[in-house]
PDB file of C-alpha atoms in Angstrom:
ATOM      1  CA  MET A  14      -0.132  -1.382  14.060  1.00 66.00           C
ATOM      2  CA  ILE A  15       1.193  -4.872  14.722  1.00 80.00           C
ATOM      3  CA  ILE A  16       0.415  -6.011  11.187  1.00 84.00           C
ATOM      4  CA  ALA A  17       1.780  -2.760   9.758  1.00 88.00           C
ATOM      5  CA  GLN A  18       5.070  -3.172  11.599  1.00 88.00           C
ATOM      6  CA  GLN A  19       5.460  -6.727  10.337  1.00 88.00           C
ATOM      7  CA  LYS A  20       4.559  -5.836   6.757  1.00 90.00           C
ATOM      8  CA  ARG A  21       6.923  -2.848   6.830  1.00 91.00           C
ATOM      9  CA  LYS A  22       9.797  -5.166   7.710  1.00 90.00           C
ATOM     10  CA  GLU A  23       8.913  -7.880   5.202  1.00 92.00           C
ATOM     11  CA  ASN A  24       7.335  -6.348   2.098  1.00 95.00           C
ATOM     12  CA  ILE A  25       7.046  -2.624   1.445  1.00 96.00           C
ATOM     13  CA  VAL A  26       4.352  -3.045  -1.213  1.00 96.00           C
ATOM     14  CA  GLU A  27       2.147  -5.105   1.100  1.00 96.00           C
ATOM     15  CA  TYR A  28       2.772  -2.484   3.778  1.00 96.00           C
ATOM     16  CA  LEU A  29       1.566   0.337   1.523  1.00 96.00           C
ATOM     17  CA  ILE A  30      -1.533  -1.565   0.440  1.00 96.00           C
ATOM     18  CA  TYR A  31      -2.275  -2.359   4.080  1.00 95.00           C
ATOM     19  CA  MET A  32      -1.823   1.282   5.069  1.00 97.00           C
ATOM     20  CA  TRP A  33      -4.184   2.360   2.293  1.00 97.00           C
ATOM     21  CA  GLN A  34      -6.745  -0.049   3.749  1.00 96.00           C
ATOM     22  CA  VAL A  35      -6.200   1.453   7.199  1.00 96.00           C
ATOM     23  CA  GLU A  36      -6.689   4.970   5.807  1.00 98.00           C
ATOM     24  CA  ASP A  37      -9.974   3.839   4.225  1.00 97.00           C
ATOM     25  CA  LEU A  38     -11.016   2.076   7.429  1.00 97.00           C
ATOM     26  CA  ILE A  39     -10.424   5.276   9.382  1.00 98.00           C
ATOM     27  CA  ARG A  40     -12.490   7.191   6.809  1.00 98.00           C
ATOM     28  CA  ALA A  41     -15.266   4.585   7.084  1.00 97.00           C
ATOM     29  CA  CYS A  42     -15.231   5.266  10.833  1.00 97.00           C
ATOM     30  CA  HIS A  43     -15.528   9.015  10.131  1.00 97.00           C
ATOM     31  CA  LEU A  44     -12.113   9.684  11.726  1.00 98.00           C
ATOM     32  CA  ASP A  45     -13.868   9.058  15.042  1.00 97.00           C
ATOM     33  CA  MET A  46     -11.830   7.265  17.674  1.00 96.00           C
ATOM     34  CA  GLU A  47     -14.983   6.128  19.484  1.00 97.00           C
ATOM     35  CA  GLU A  48     -16.188   4.437  16.310  1.00 97.00           C
ATOM     36  CA  ILE A  49     -12.791   2.783  15.839  1.00 96.00           C
ATOM     37  CA  GLU A  50     -12.959   1.707  19.460  1.00 95.00           C
ATOM     38  CA  SER A  51     -16.333   0.016  18.953  1.00 96.00           C
ATOM     39  CA  ARG A  52     -15.896  -1.364  15.407  1.00 95.00           C
ATOM     40  CA  VAL A  53     -12.180  -2.092  15.023  1.00 94.00           C
ATOM     41  CA  MET A  54     -10.601  -2.642  18.414  1.00 93.00           C
ATOM     42  CA  PRO A  55     -12.700  -5.733  19.332  1.00 92.00           C
ATOM     43  CA  GLN A  56     -10.895  -7.570  16.507  1.00 90.00           C
ATOM     44  CA  TYR A  57      -7.613  -7.332  18.398  1.00 88.00           C
ATOM     45  CA  SER A  58      -7.103 -10.101  20.921  1.00 88.00           C
ATOM     46  CA  GLN A  59      -4.017  -8.585  22.496  1.00 90.00           C
ATOM     47  CA  PRO A  60      -2.927  -7.715  26.017  1.00 92.00           C
ATOM     48  CA  GLU A  61      -4.217  -4.353  27.222  1.00 92.00           C
ATOM     49  CA  GLU A  62      -0.767  -2.771  26.913  1.00 93.00           C
ATOM     50  CA  VAL A  63      -0.638  -3.660  23.210  1.00 92.00           C
ATOM     51  CA  LYS A  64      -4.205  -2.431  22.720  1.00 92.00           C
ATOM     52  CA  ARG A  65      -3.172   0.929  24.209  1.00 94.00           C
ATOM     53  CA  GLU A  66      -0.371   1.144  21.635  1.00 94.00           C
ATOM     54  CA  ILE A  67      -2.810   0.273  18.843  1.00 94.00           C
ATOM     55  CA  ARG A  68      -5.265   2.935  20.016  1.00 95.00           C
ATOM     56  CA  GLN A  69      -2.467   5.487  20.096  1.00 96.00           C
ATOM     57  CA  TRP A  70      -1.421   4.455  16.566  1.00 96.00           C
ATOM     58  CA  TYR A  71      -4.964   5.028  15.287  1.00 96.00           C
ATOM     59  CA  ARG A  72      -5.131   8.404  17.062  1.00 97.00           C
ATOM     60  CA  GLU A  73      -1.859   9.465  15.462  1.00 97.00           C
ATOM     61  CA  LEU A  74      -3.043   8.349  12.012  1.00 97.00           C
ATOM     62  CA  ILE A  75      -6.297  10.266  12.459  1.00 98.00           C
ATOM     63  CA  ASP A  76      -4.327  13.377  13.452  1.00 98.00           C
ATOM     64  CA  MET A  77      -2.026  13.002  10.430  1.00 98.00           C
ATOM     65  CA  MET A  78      -4.981  12.581   8.085  1.00 98.00           C
ATOM     66  CA  ARG A  79      -6.643  15.715   9.452  1.00 98.00           C
ATOM     67  CA  ILE A  80      -3.488  17.828   9.447  1.00 98.00           C
ATOM     68  CA  GLU A  81      -2.529  16.699   5.939  1.00 98.00           C
ATOM     69  CA  GLY A  82      -6.024  17.168   4.531  1.00 97.00           C
ATOM     70  CA  VAL A  83      -6.594  13.563   3.435  1.00 97.00           C
ATOM     71  CA  THR A  84      -9.786  12.949   5.362  1.00 97.00           C
ATOM     72  CA  GLU A  85     -11.791  12.145   2.231  1.00 97.00           C
ATOM     73  CA  LYS A  86      -9.186  10.786  -0.183  1.00 95.00           C
ATOM     74  CA  GLY A  87      -5.469  10.576  -0.713  1.00 94.00           C
ATOM     75  CA  HIS A  88      -2.668   9.260   1.433  1.00 96.00           C
ATOM     76  CA  ILE A  89      -0.701  10.570   4.375  1.00 98.00           C
ATOM     77  CA  GLN A  90       2.771  11.933   3.691  1.00 97.00           C
ATOM     78  CA  LEU A  91       4.417   8.924   5.303  1.00 95.00           C
ATOM     79  CA  ASN A  92       2.863   6.672   2.657  1.00 96.00           C
ATOM     80  CA  ARG A  93       3.534   9.128  -0.162  1.00 96.00           C
ATOM     81  CA  ASN A  94       7.215   9.200   0.851  1.00 96.00           C
ATOM     82  CA  ILE A  95       7.458   5.430   0.538  1.00 96.00           C
ATOM     83  CA  MET A  96       5.709   5.559  -2.838  1.00 96.00           C
ATOM     84  CA  ALA A  97       8.250   8.169  -3.928  1.00 96.00           C
ATOM     85  CA  GLU A  98      11.112   5.923  -2.809  1.00 96.00           C
ATOM     86  CA  LEU A  99       9.676   3.035  -4.823  1.00 97.00           C
ATOM     87  CA  ALA A 100       9.104   5.313  -7.803  1.00 96.00           C
ATOM     88  CA  GLY A 101      12.749   6.421  -7.551  1.00 96.00           C
ATOM     89  CA  LEU A 102      14.027   2.864  -7.354  1.00 97.00           C
ATOM     90  CA  HIS A 103      12.043   1.863 -10.434  1.00 97.00           C
ATOM     91  CA  PRO A 104      14.089   3.806 -13.054  1.00 97.00           C
ATOM     92  CA  ARG A 105      17.354   2.901 -11.329  1.00 97.00           C
ATOM     93  CA  LEU A 106      16.507  -0.779 -11.729  1.00 97.00           C
ATOM     94  CA  LEU A 107      15.485  -0.249 -15.344  1.00 97.00           C
ATOM     95  CA  LYS A 108      18.807   1.463 -16.116  1.00 96.00           C
ATOM     96  CA  SER A 109      20.934  -1.104 -14.293  1.00 95.00           C
ATOM     97  CA  PRO A 110      22.617  -3.595 -16.634  1.00 94.00           C
ATOM     98  CA  GLN A 111      22.476  -6.197 -13.833  1.00 92.00           C
ATOM     99  CA  GLU A 112      18.694  -5.990 -13.546  1.00 93.00           C
ATOM    100  CA  THR A 113      17.631  -7.729 -16.740  1.00 95.00           C
ATOM    101  CA  VAL A 114      14.872  -9.629 -14.920  1.00 95.00           C
ATOM    102  CA  TYR A 115      13.279  -6.406 -13.678  1.00 96.00           C
ATOM    103  CA  GLY A 116      13.458  -4.883 -17.147  1.00 95.00           C
ATOM    104  CA  SER A 117      11.844  -7.951 -18.632  1.00 96.00           C
ATOM    105  CA  LEU A 118       9.068  -7.919 -16.033  1.00 97.00           C
ATOM    106  CA  TYR A 119       8.514  -4.226 -16.631  1.00 97.00           C
ATOM    107  CA  TYR A 120       8.233  -4.476 -20.412  1.00 96.00           C
ATOM    108  CA  LYS A 121       5.822  -7.404 -20.096  1.00 96.00           C
ATOM    109  CA  THR A 122       3.757  -5.316 -17.661  1.00 96.00           C
ATOM    110  CA  LEU A 123       3.930  -2.035 -19.568  1.00 96.00           C
ATOM    111  CA  PRO A 124       0.831  -2.641 -21.750  1.00 94.00           C
ATOM    112  CA  ALA A 125      -1.270  -3.161 -18.613  1.00 92.00           C
ATOM    113  CA  ILE A 126       0.193  -0.016 -17.030  1.00 92.00           C
ATOM    114  CA  VAL A 127      -0.552   2.019 -20.158  1.00 90.00           C
ATOM    115  CA  GLN A 128      -4.104   0.686 -20.277  1.00 87.00           C
ATOM    116  CA  LEU A 129      -4.671   1.492 -16.607  1.00 85.00           C
ATOM    117  CA  ARG A 130      -3.291   4.996 -17.012  1.00 84.00           C
ATOM    118  CA  SER A 131      -5.617   5.634 -19.941  1.00 81.00           C
ATOM    119  CA  LYS A 132      -8.570   4.492 -17.802  1.00 78.00           C
ATOM    120  CA  SER A 133      -7.569   6.685 -14.858  1.00 70.00           C
ATOM    121  CA  GLY A 134      -9.170   9.742 -16.403  1.00 67.00           C
ATOM    122  CA  GLY A 135      -6.001  11.799 -16.543  1.00 56.00           C
ATOM    123  CA  ALA A 136      -5.037  11.308 -12.917  1.00 66.00           C
ATOM    124  CA  GLU A 137      -1.401  12.271 -12.413  1.00 79.00           C
ATOM    125  CA  MET A 138       0.281   9.116 -11.192  1.00 86.00           C
ATOM    126  CA  ASN A 139       3.673   7.645 -11.809  1.00 91.00           C
ATOM    127  CA  GLU A 140       3.879   4.069 -13.053  1.00 94.00           C
ATOM    128  CA  ILE A 141       4.470   2.577  -9.619  1.00 95.00           C
ATOM    129  CA  GLU A 142       1.517   4.393  -8.080  1.00 94.00           C
ATOM    130  CA  THR A 143      -0.562   3.218 -11.045  1.00 93.00           C
ATOM    131  CA  CYS A 144       0.477  -0.364 -10.265  1.00 96.00           C
ATOM    132  CA  LEU A 145      -0.264   0.009  -6.545  1.00 96.00           C
ATOM    133  CA  THR A 146      -3.646   1.555  -7.312  1.00 93.00           C
ATOM    134  CA  ALA A 147      -4.438  -1.345  -9.660  1.00 94.00           C
ATOM    135  CA  ILE A 148      -3.650  -3.910  -6.963  1.00 96.00           C
ATOM    136  CA  TYR A 149      -5.710  -1.993  -4.412  1.00 95.00           C
ATOM    137  CA  GLY A 150      -8.618  -1.703  -6.848  1.00 92.00           C
ATOM    138  CA  TYR A 151      -8.420  -5.412  -7.585  1.00 94.00           C
ATOM    139  CA  MET A 152      -8.555  -6.193  -3.866  1.00 94.00           C
ATOM    140  CA  MET A 153     -11.612  -3.972  -3.461  1.00 92.00           C
ATOM    141  CA  LEU A 154     -13.359  -5.723  -6.369  1.00 92.00           C
ATOM    142  CA  LYS A 155     -12.604  -9.114  -4.819  1.00 91.00           C
ATOM    143  CA  MET A 156     -13.945  -7.996  -1.439  1.00 91.00           C
ATOM    144  CA  GLN A 157     -17.128  -6.812  -3.153  1.00 93.00           C
ATOM    145  CA  GLN A 158     -17.281 -10.166  -4.966  1.00 92.00           C
ATOM    146  CA  LYS A 159     -17.379  -8.418  -8.332  1.00 93.00           C
ATOM    147  CA  GLU A 160     -16.542 -10.280 -11.507  1.00 91.00           C
ATOM    148  CA  ILE A 161     -13.005  -9.775 -12.771  1.00 89.00           C
ATOM    149  CA  SER A 162     -12.207 -10.353 -16.422  1.00 88.00           C
ATOM    150  CA  ALA A 163      -9.453 -12.700 -17.577  1.00 91.00           C
ATOM    151  CA  GLU A 164      -7.700  -9.716 -19.183  1.00 89.00           C
ATOM    152  CA  THR A 165      -7.733  -7.811 -15.892  1.00 88.00           C
ATOM    153  CA  MET A 166      -6.478 -10.873 -14.017  1.00 93.00           C
ATOM    154  CA  ASP A 167      -3.599 -11.222 -16.475  1.00 93.00           C
ATOM    155  CA  GLY A 168      -2.654  -7.569 -15.954  1.00 93.00           C
ATOM    156  CA  ILE A 169      -2.880  -7.944 -12.185  1.00 95.00           C
ATOM    157  CA  ARG A 170      -0.609 -11.007 -12.268  1.00 96.00           C
ATOM    158  CA  ARG A 171       1.992  -9.098 -14.259  1.00 96.00           C
ATOM    159  CA  ILE A 172       1.751  -6.046 -12.027  1.00 97.00           C
ATOM    160  CA  SER A 173       2.001  -8.223  -8.916  1.00 97.00           C
ATOM    161  CA  GLY A 174       5.176  -9.831 -10.237  1.00 97.00           C
ATOM    162  CA  LEU A 175       6.722  -6.472 -11.016  1.00 98.00           C
ATOM    163  CA  LEU A 176       5.817  -5.060  -7.597  1.00 98.00           C
ATOM    164  CA  ALA A 177       7.073  -8.173  -5.804  1.00 97.00           C
ATOM    165  CA  PHE A 178      10.450  -7.830  -7.506  1.00 97.00           C
ATOM    166  CA  LEU A 179      10.552  -4.098  -6.751  1.00 98.00           C
ATOM    167  CA  ALA A 180       9.690  -4.759  -3.091  1.00 97.00           C
ATOM    168  CA  ALA A 181      12.471  -7.345  -2.820  1.00 96.00           C
ATOM    169  CA  ARG A 182      15.025  -4.919  -4.271  1.00 96.00           C
ATOM    170  CA  PHE A 183      13.754  -2.157  -1.968  1.00 96.00           C
ATOM    171  CA  HIS A 184      14.241  -4.456   1.013  1.00 94.00           C
ATOM    172  CA  GLU A 185      17.755  -5.368  -0.138  1.00 93.00           C
ATOM    173  CA  GLU A 186      18.696  -1.692  -0.429  1.00 89.00           C
ATOM    174  CA  GLU A 187      17.108  -0.846   2.894  1.00 83.00           C
ATOM    175  CA  MET A 188      18.671  -3.781   4.739  1.00 75.00           C
ATOM    176  CA  PRO A 189      22.018  -4.451   3.059  1.00 64.00           C
ATOM    177  CA  GLY A 190      23.812  -7.589   4.103  1.00 57.00           C
ATOM    178  CA  LEU A 191      20.707  -9.558   5.110  1.00 48.00           C
TER     179      LEU A 191
END
């Protein structure tokens, strides 16, 4: 919760990736608060009041996942809404004559996006979700210490640049005047 709040304020893409990790962590704990209590909560060295808030946050996420039917895969509506906002910002930036940098980043990244979409087995994803999924997949491969090809690394670098720019523009729109 503490990390999520900070990431939400600073970088919306990092926030989404973090939240996807939390969803998977909850699934790994079988949506069982006792298991989260024994496996996850010891990692938090926080005052008891903060730990209570964190426990409540996990309980609420578990409830959302159950209610929304994403106990085995998928993302809670809260996260899907943010993805939709990013996906809506994407074409606006591409159409904006002032956003030549974003357009350039996008067209340099497009071959990687197309390749990833072709490998997704027909999964219905917009380009931004494809990019987020690629970054998440890359992180999972790194955690598993799997080998990552130079071609994949190049695509990930391009996608990361595009998403970083998109996140910055999202933040500027969300917090005008900062």
